[in-house]
Structure formats: C-alpha cells, structure tokens
Short mmCIF file of N, CA and C in Angstrom, two decimals:
data_model
loop_
_atom_site.label_atom_id
_atom_site.label_comp_id
_atom_site.label_asym_id
_atom_site.label_seq_id
_atom_site.Cartn_x
_atom_site.Cartn_y
_atom_site.Cartn_z
N MET A 1 29.90 46.58 28.49
CA MET A 1 30.69 45.72 27.62
C MET A 1 30.69 46.35 26.23
N LEU A 2 31.86 46.42 25.64
CA LEU A 2 32.03 46.99 24.31
C LEU A 2 31.98 45.89 23.25
N ASN A 3 31.51 46.23 22.08
CA ASN A 3 31.49 45.30 20.94
C ASN A 3 30.84 43.96 21.31
N TYR A 4 29.73 44.04 22.03
CA TYR A 4 29.02 42.84 22.48
C TYR A 4 28.48 42.06 21.28
N ARG A 5 28.70 40.75 21.33
CA ARG A 5 28.18 39.86 20.29
C ARG A 5 27.50 38.68 20.99
N PRO A 6 26.21 38.46 20.70
CA PRO A 6 25.54 37.30 21.30
C PRO A 6 26.09 35.99 20.75
N VAL A 7 26.09 34.98 21.58
CA VAL A 7 26.50 33.64 21.15
C VAL A 7 25.44 32.64 21.62
N LYS A 8 25.35 31.53 20.93
CA LYS A 8 24.37 30.50 21.30
C LYS A 8 25.09 29.17 21.49
N GLY A 9 24.64 28.43 22.48
CA GLY A 9 25.15 27.09 22.70
C GLY A 9 26.54 27.01 23.28
N ALA A 10 27.06 28.11 23.84
CA ALA A 10 28.41 28.10 24.41
C ALA A 10 28.35 27.95 25.93
N GLU A 11 29.38 27.33 26.48
CA GLU A 11 29.52 27.19 27.92
C GLU A 11 30.96 27.48 28.31
N VAL A 12 31.14 27.84 29.57
CA VAL A 12 32.48 28.07 30.08
C VAL A 12 32.65 27.24 31.35
N SER A 13 33.81 26.62 31.49
CA SER A 13 34.14 25.86 32.69
C SER A 13 34.49 26.84 33.80
N VAL A 14 33.84 26.69 34.95
CA VAL A 14 34.07 27.63 36.04
C VAL A 14 34.69 26.99 37.28
N ALA A 15 34.89 25.69 37.25
CA ALA A 15 35.47 25.03 38.41
C ALA A 15 35.96 23.64 38.02
N ILE A 16 36.70 23.05 38.92
CA ILE A 16 37.16 21.68 38.72
C ILE A 16 35.95 20.74 38.79
N GLY A 17 36.00 19.69 38.03
CA GLY A 17 34.92 18.72 38.08
C GLY A 17 33.87 18.91 37.01
N GLY A 18 34.17 19.74 36.03
CA GLY A 18 33.26 19.90 34.91
C GLY A 18 32.10 20.85 35.14
N VAL A 19 32.15 21.66 36.19
CA VAL A 19 31.09 22.63 36.43
C VAL A 19 31.16 23.71 35.35
N THR A 20 30.04 23.95 34.67
CA THR A 20 30.00 24.93 33.59
C THR A 20 28.84 25.90 33.78
N CYS A 21 28.92 27.02 33.08
CA CYS A 21 27.84 28.01 33.02
C CYS A 21 27.61 28.36 31.57
N PRO A 22 26.35 28.60 31.20
CA PRO A 22 26.08 29.00 29.82
C PRO A 22 26.61 30.40 29.54
N VAL A 23 27.11 30.61 28.34
CA VAL A 23 27.61 31.92 27.90
C VAL A 23 26.61 32.47 26.90
N GLU A 24 26.18 33.73 27.11
CA GLU A 24 25.21 34.35 26.20
C GLU A 24 25.84 35.36 25.26
N GLY A 25 27.06 35.79 25.57
CA GLY A 25 27.69 36.78 24.70
C GLY A 25 29.17 36.94 24.99
N THR A 26 29.81 37.69 24.12
CA THR A 26 31.24 37.97 24.26
C THR A 26 31.49 39.40 23.82
N GLY A 27 32.57 39.97 24.31
CA GLY A 27 32.91 41.35 23.96
C GLY A 27 34.19 41.78 24.63
N GLU A 28 34.30 43.09 24.84
CA GLU A 28 35.49 43.67 25.45
C GLU A 28 35.06 44.51 26.65
N VAL A 29 35.96 44.61 27.62
CA VAL A 29 35.71 45.44 28.80
C VAL A 29 36.94 46.31 29.03
N GLU A 30 36.71 47.60 29.24
CA GLU A 30 37.81 48.52 29.57
C GLU A 30 37.86 48.71 31.08
N LEU A 31 39.05 48.57 31.63
CA LEU A 31 39.28 48.80 33.06
C LEU A 31 40.21 49.99 33.22
N GLU A 32 39.88 50.85 34.17
CA GLU A 32 40.73 52.01 34.47
C GLU A 32 41.39 51.81 35.82
N PHE A 33 42.70 52.06 35.87
CA PHE A 33 43.48 51.96 37.09
C PHE A 33 44.22 53.27 37.29
N TYR A 34 44.33 53.68 38.54
CA TYR A 34 45.07 54.91 38.84
C TYR A 34 46.36 54.55 39.56
N LYS A 35 47.46 54.99 38.99
CA LYS A 35 48.78 54.73 39.55
C LYS A 35 49.52 56.05 39.62
N SER A 36 49.91 56.44 40.81
CA SER A 36 50.60 57.72 41.03
C SER A 36 49.81 58.88 40.45
N GLY A 37 48.48 58.81 40.59
CA GLY A 37 47.63 59.89 40.12
C GLY A 37 47.32 59.88 38.64
N GLU A 38 47.89 58.95 37.90
CA GLU A 38 47.65 58.87 36.46
C GLU A 38 46.75 57.69 36.14
N CYS A 39 45.83 57.92 35.20
CA CYS A 39 44.89 56.88 34.80
C CYS A 39 45.50 56.01 33.71
N GLU A 40 45.42 54.71 33.90
CA GLU A 40 45.85 53.75 32.89
C GLU A 40 44.65 52.90 32.53
N THR A 41 44.38 52.74 31.26
CA THR A 41 43.25 51.94 30.79
C THR A 41 43.76 50.70 30.09
N ILE A 42 43.20 49.57 30.45
CA ILE A 42 43.50 48.34 29.72
C ILE A 42 42.18 47.78 29.19
N THR A 43 42.26 47.09 28.08
CA THR A 43 41.08 46.48 27.47
C THR A 43 41.21 44.97 27.56
N LEU A 44 40.23 44.36 28.20
CA LEU A 44 40.17 42.91 28.26
C LEU A 44 39.43 42.43 27.02
N LEU A 45 40.05 41.54 26.26
CA LEU A 45 39.46 41.03 25.03
C LEU A 45 38.79 39.68 25.27
N ASN A 46 37.85 39.35 24.42
CA ASN A 46 37.18 38.03 24.48
C ASN A 46 36.58 37.75 25.86
N VAL A 47 35.97 38.77 26.46
CA VAL A 47 35.30 38.62 27.74
C VAL A 47 33.98 37.89 27.51
N LEU A 48 33.70 36.91 28.35
CA LEU A 48 32.48 36.13 28.21
C LEU A 48 31.41 36.67 29.16
N TYR A 49 30.17 36.73 28.69
CA TYR A 49 29.04 37.16 29.52
C TYR A 49 28.16 35.97 29.84
N SER A 50 28.03 35.69 31.13
CA SER A 50 27.16 34.62 31.61
C SER A 50 26.30 35.19 32.73
N PRO A 51 25.01 35.43 32.47
CA PRO A 51 24.15 36.05 33.48
C PRO A 51 23.97 35.20 34.74
N LYS A 52 24.29 33.93 34.67
CA LYS A 52 24.15 33.06 35.84
C LYS A 52 25.28 33.27 36.85
N LEU A 53 26.40 33.84 36.41
CA LEU A 53 27.51 34.10 37.33
C LEU A 53 27.23 35.37 38.11
N LYS A 54 27.37 35.30 39.43
CA LYS A 54 27.11 36.46 40.27
C LYS A 54 28.33 37.35 40.43
N GLN A 55 29.50 36.83 40.08
CA GLN A 55 30.75 37.58 40.23
C GLN A 55 31.58 37.44 38.97
N ASN A 56 32.51 38.37 38.80
CA ASN A 56 33.46 38.27 37.69
C ASN A 56 34.52 37.24 38.04
N LEU A 57 34.95 36.49 37.04
CA LEU A 57 36.03 35.52 37.22
C LEU A 57 37.18 35.88 36.30
N ILE A 58 38.39 35.61 36.75
CA ILE A 58 39.58 35.89 35.95
C ILE A 58 40.14 34.55 35.48
N SER A 59 40.41 34.45 34.19
CA SER A 59 40.94 33.22 33.61
C SER A 59 42.46 33.31 33.50
N GLY A 60 43.14 32.49 34.30
CA GLY A 60 44.60 32.45 34.23
C GLY A 60 45.10 32.03 32.87
N SER A 61 44.40 31.09 32.23
CA SER A 61 44.85 30.62 30.91
C SER A 61 44.72 31.72 29.86
N LYS A 62 43.69 32.58 29.98
CA LYS A 62 43.56 33.69 29.02
C LYS A 62 44.62 34.76 29.26
N ILE A 63 44.97 34.99 30.52
CA ILE A 63 46.04 35.94 30.83
C ILE A 63 47.34 35.44 30.23
N ASP A 64 47.62 34.16 30.42
CA ASP A 64 48.84 33.55 29.89
C ASP A 64 48.84 33.58 28.36
N LYS A 65 47.72 33.25 27.74
CA LYS A 65 47.61 33.23 26.28
C LYS A 65 47.88 34.61 25.68
N ALA A 66 47.51 35.66 26.41
CA ALA A 66 47.73 37.03 25.94
C ALA A 66 49.18 37.47 26.14
N GLY A 67 50.00 36.62 26.78
CA GLY A 67 51.41 36.94 26.97
C GLY A 67 51.72 37.67 28.25
N HIS A 68 50.73 37.82 29.12
CA HIS A 68 50.94 38.49 30.40
C HIS A 68 51.27 37.43 31.46
N ASN A 69 51.58 37.88 32.67
CA ASN A 69 51.95 36.98 33.75
C ASN A 69 51.08 37.23 34.96
N PHE A 70 50.98 36.22 35.81
CA PHE A 70 50.28 36.40 37.08
C PHE A 70 50.95 35.57 38.15
N VAL A 71 50.83 36.04 39.38
CA VAL A 71 51.40 35.35 40.54
C VAL A 71 50.33 35.32 41.62
N CYS A 72 50.11 34.14 42.19
CA CYS A 72 49.16 33.98 43.30
C CYS A 72 49.95 33.78 44.58
N ASN A 73 49.57 34.54 45.62
CA ASN A 73 50.24 34.41 46.91
C ASN A 73 49.33 34.97 47.99
N LYS A 74 49.08 34.19 49.02
CA LYS A 74 48.28 34.61 50.17
C LYS A 74 46.92 35.17 49.76
N ASN A 75 46.22 34.42 48.92
CA ASN A 75 44.86 34.75 48.49
C ASN A 75 44.76 35.99 47.60
N ILE A 76 45.88 36.43 47.04
CA ILE A 76 45.90 37.57 46.12
C ILE A 76 46.49 37.12 44.79
N LEU A 77 45.83 37.48 43.71
CA LEU A 77 46.32 37.22 42.35
C LEU A 77 46.80 38.55 41.78
N ASN A 78 48.10 38.66 41.51
CA ASN A 78 48.66 39.86 40.89
C ASN A 78 48.86 39.60 39.41
N VAL A 79 48.38 40.51 38.57
CA VAL A 79 48.49 40.36 37.12
C VAL A 79 49.46 41.42 36.61
N TYR A 80 50.42 40.97 35.79
CA TYR A 80 51.48 41.84 35.28
C TYR A 80 51.43 41.92 33.76
N HIS A 81 51.68 43.12 33.26
CA HIS A 81 51.76 43.36 31.81
C HIS A 81 52.99 42.64 31.25
N LYS A 82 53.01 42.47 29.95
CA LYS A 82 54.16 41.83 29.28
C LYS A 82 55.48 42.52 29.62
N ASP A 83 55.42 43.85 29.83
CA ASP A 83 56.65 44.59 30.12
C ASP A 83 57.04 44.52 31.60
N GLY A 84 56.23 43.83 32.41
CA GLY A 84 56.59 43.61 33.81
C GLY A 84 55.88 44.48 34.82
N HIS A 85 55.21 45.56 34.39
CA HIS A 85 54.54 46.38 35.41
C HIS A 85 53.19 45.78 35.79
N LYS A 86 52.84 45.99 37.05
CA LYS A 86 51.62 45.41 37.61
C LYS A 86 50.40 46.10 37.04
N LEU A 87 49.45 45.31 36.55
CA LEU A 87 48.21 45.86 36.01
C LEU A 87 47.14 45.97 37.08
N PHE A 88 46.88 44.87 37.78
CA PHE A 88 45.85 44.87 38.81
C PHE A 88 46.01 43.64 39.68
N TYR A 89 45.21 43.58 40.73
CA TYR A 89 45.20 42.40 41.58
C TYR A 89 43.75 42.00 41.85
N ALA A 90 43.56 40.76 42.23
CA ALA A 90 42.24 40.25 42.58
C ALA A 90 42.37 39.41 43.85
N LYS A 91 41.35 39.47 44.70
CA LYS A 91 41.33 38.67 45.92
C LYS A 91 40.56 37.38 45.67
N ARG A 92 41.05 36.29 46.25
CA ARG A 92 40.36 35.01 46.13
C ARG A 92 39.09 35.05 46.97
N GLN A 93 38.00 34.57 46.38
CA GLN A 93 36.73 34.51 47.08
C GLN A 93 36.05 33.20 46.74
N ASP A 94 35.68 32.46 47.74
CA ASP A 94 35.05 31.14 47.55
C ASP A 94 35.90 30.24 46.67
N GLY A 95 37.22 30.34 46.80
CA GLY A 95 38.13 29.47 46.06
C GLY A 95 38.42 29.89 44.64
N LEU A 96 37.88 31.02 44.20
CA LEU A 96 38.08 31.50 42.82
C LEU A 96 38.59 32.92 42.81
N TYR A 97 39.28 33.29 41.71
CA TYR A 97 39.74 34.66 41.51
C TYR A 97 38.89 35.32 40.45
#
C-alpha cells in the first residue's frame, strides 16, 4: 500500500444489515494489468485497510464516485474506465465482489 496513513475509530460497512469491520489505515494501491502484451497501471485511491478482512472487497459506490462504470452479470463484475475501456473484472465470492 502506498502513502499509508493510520486511522483510529473508523469502520467500513461490508454487508447488508449493518455488518462492519474496523479500519486501521488508508492509502493507495497500484494494480498492473496486461492487455495485448502492454502493461497498464491504475491507482486505486482511498483504499481502506482492515486486517480482519480475509479478502479484498470492491466498493461499487467508490467506483461510481470516481466517475467509472461497472456491470455485474453472471457472477462477474466488470469495471470500466471513464473513457469506456475495461479496466478489470472480479468474480463474486460468498455473495461479495
């Protein structure tokens, strides 16, 4: 995680029904994707760190707030850049992306 900053007293909602996890920090994460042999790097901003979570979760509301788009179909979440090209996909696991 880049530019990690510890936080105190923060929580994030992780499911319907008010289920939350404590957040210990925030920062940025760089992801590399290869498309047609070329590397593309994107930086995820305002990433939350919660050591209690065993898997990474993707926030649809944060994707939308950043101006990007996503489409869910057949247990796959496709995330698209503002200009329309596909950035990445995620598979649904245990009801979450």
